[in-house]
Steps between C-alpha positions, in 0.01 A plus 500: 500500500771722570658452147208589312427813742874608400370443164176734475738715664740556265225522228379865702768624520535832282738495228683873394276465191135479688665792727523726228218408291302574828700788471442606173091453536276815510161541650297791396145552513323683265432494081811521262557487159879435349399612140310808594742617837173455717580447842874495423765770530396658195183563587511872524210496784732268724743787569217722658482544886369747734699755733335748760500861348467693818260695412349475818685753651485736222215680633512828296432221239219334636303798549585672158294190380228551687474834418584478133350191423154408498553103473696513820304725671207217417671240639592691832152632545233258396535228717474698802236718360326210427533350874333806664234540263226329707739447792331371818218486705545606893161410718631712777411861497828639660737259289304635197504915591897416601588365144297809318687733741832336415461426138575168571444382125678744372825449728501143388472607099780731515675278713482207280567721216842626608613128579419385160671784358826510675469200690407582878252725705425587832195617674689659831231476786477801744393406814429696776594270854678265355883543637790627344557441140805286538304298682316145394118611483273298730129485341360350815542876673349685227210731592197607267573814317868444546528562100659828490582453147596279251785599151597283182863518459657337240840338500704796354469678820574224750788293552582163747761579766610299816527152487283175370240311673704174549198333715405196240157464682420837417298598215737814440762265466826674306381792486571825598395583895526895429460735216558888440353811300750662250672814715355372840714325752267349694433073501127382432415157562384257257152426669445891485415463120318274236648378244357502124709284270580492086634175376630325753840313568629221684613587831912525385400687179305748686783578750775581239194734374544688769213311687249630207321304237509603104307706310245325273595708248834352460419156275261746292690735366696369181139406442384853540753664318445240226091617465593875487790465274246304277282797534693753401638306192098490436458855555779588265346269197167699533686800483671365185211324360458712177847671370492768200729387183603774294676393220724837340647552203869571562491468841855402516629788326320692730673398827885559340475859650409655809250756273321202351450264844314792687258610162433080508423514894300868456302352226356176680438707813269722320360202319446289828334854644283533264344174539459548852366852473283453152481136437719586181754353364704713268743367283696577177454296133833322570411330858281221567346413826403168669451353876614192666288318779647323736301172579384497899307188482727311762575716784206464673595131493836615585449690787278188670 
């Protein structure tokens, strides 16, 4: 028995040839085609890949957007708009005159609005017995009418300072305990605010953001700029659609001189202003006029 184990033994053992034929073996997954490059190294699409822009930070950019462009603006605006068009119900009287007197729904649509244009917002509570700012804020001692008021501030003019919450059982887990107004010293706590988010990020993502999430404008804008480009190549056809042809008789000769280019430009000014003016089109027994269309059939398709 021992002979023939030695046997099978020697038969699995790996030879320098298996080795590098295991070697030598590629596992891929995914469709590829040798004749057309498909899948292969000369695929042109297999050399793409995504980086981070930044443009998260770029704020004077963000907001140029919104003010410039009307797709973005959409897309900041509608969803919370939409949120806070029937809003809520409240059954209790006081809870009911308290979020008219506040503006409650109007808080949370520019709050919301901010986030999902540059990423975060804050609604900063203002409470009137509540302890020092610095300090955690305990619910369980709040009073009725203790809302002295309540501002939307969005991320541009806050920042995180003082150190992480490193307590895993705590839902505030890595992140900031503190956080600051641009040009004032003084340390807020985290529990002192709500938080409105854009497109959030995992936890590691959103701390080398500067403890923020992204702006939702960010995946849309090639996009964007693609649809207004498209419309302004549009907007330039129309305004091309029919040219004027004049066809002159020596025209050539004409431009050898100084003398002889401004009498050519002179003369199809007046002619051009004299259609506008009069509907007439002067001309002399040597020229001969035609127009060329330009075909706008497929831009509507184009622009879908």
């Amino acid at each position: 028995m021992s002979s023939i184990r030695k046997k099978e033994e020697l038969h699995t053992v790996p030879t320098k040839k298996t080795v590098a034929m295991k070697k030598s073996l590629r596992l891929a997954d995914g469709l590829e085609n040798l004749v057309s490059g498909l899948g292969t190294i000369n695929d042109k699409s297999s050399h793409n890949r995504w980086i981070e822009s930044g443009r998260n930070n770029d704020w004077a950019h963000l907001i140029a957007r919104f003010r410039e462009d009307w797709v973005s603006q959409k897309v900041c605006t509608i969803i919370p708009q939409d949120m806070v068009r029937e809003w809520r119900s409240i059954s209790d009287k006081r809870g009911k005159e308290a979020e008219d007197y506040f503006g409650i729904p109007t808080l949370f649509r520019m709050a919301y609005q901010w986030a999902r244009l540059y990423g975060t917002a804050f609604v900063m509570l203002d409470l009137k017995g509540a302890g020092s700012l610095d300090m955690p804020l305990n619910v369980t001692k709040l009073k009725p009418g203790c809302i002295k008021s309540l501002q939307v501030v969005d991320r541009t003019r806050m920042f995180p300072c003082g150190a992480m919450c490193l307590d895993p059982m705590s839902p505030h887990y890595g992140m900031p305990e503190y956080y600051q107004f641009v040009g004032c010293p003084d340390k807020i706590h985290h529990s002192r605010f709500i938080r409105f988010e854009g497109t959030e990020l995992p936890l590691f993502q959103t701390q080398r953001n500067q403890w923020y999430s992204d702006s939702v404008l960010i995946p849309l804008e090639s996009t964007i700029d693609n649809f207004f480009t498209t419309a302004s190549a549009a907007a330039q056809l129309c305004q091309e659609a029919t040219v004027d042809i004049v066809t002159v008789d020596g025209l050539q000769s004409l431009l050898t001189n100084p003398e002889g280019e401004r009498a050519v430009l002179k003369r199809f000014r007046l002619m051009k202003q004299a259609k506008s003016a009069f509907n007439v089109l002067i001309m002399d027994d040597t020229e001969t006029y035609n127009t060329k269309t330009v075909a706008l059939s497929g831009i509507k398709d184009l622009m879908n």
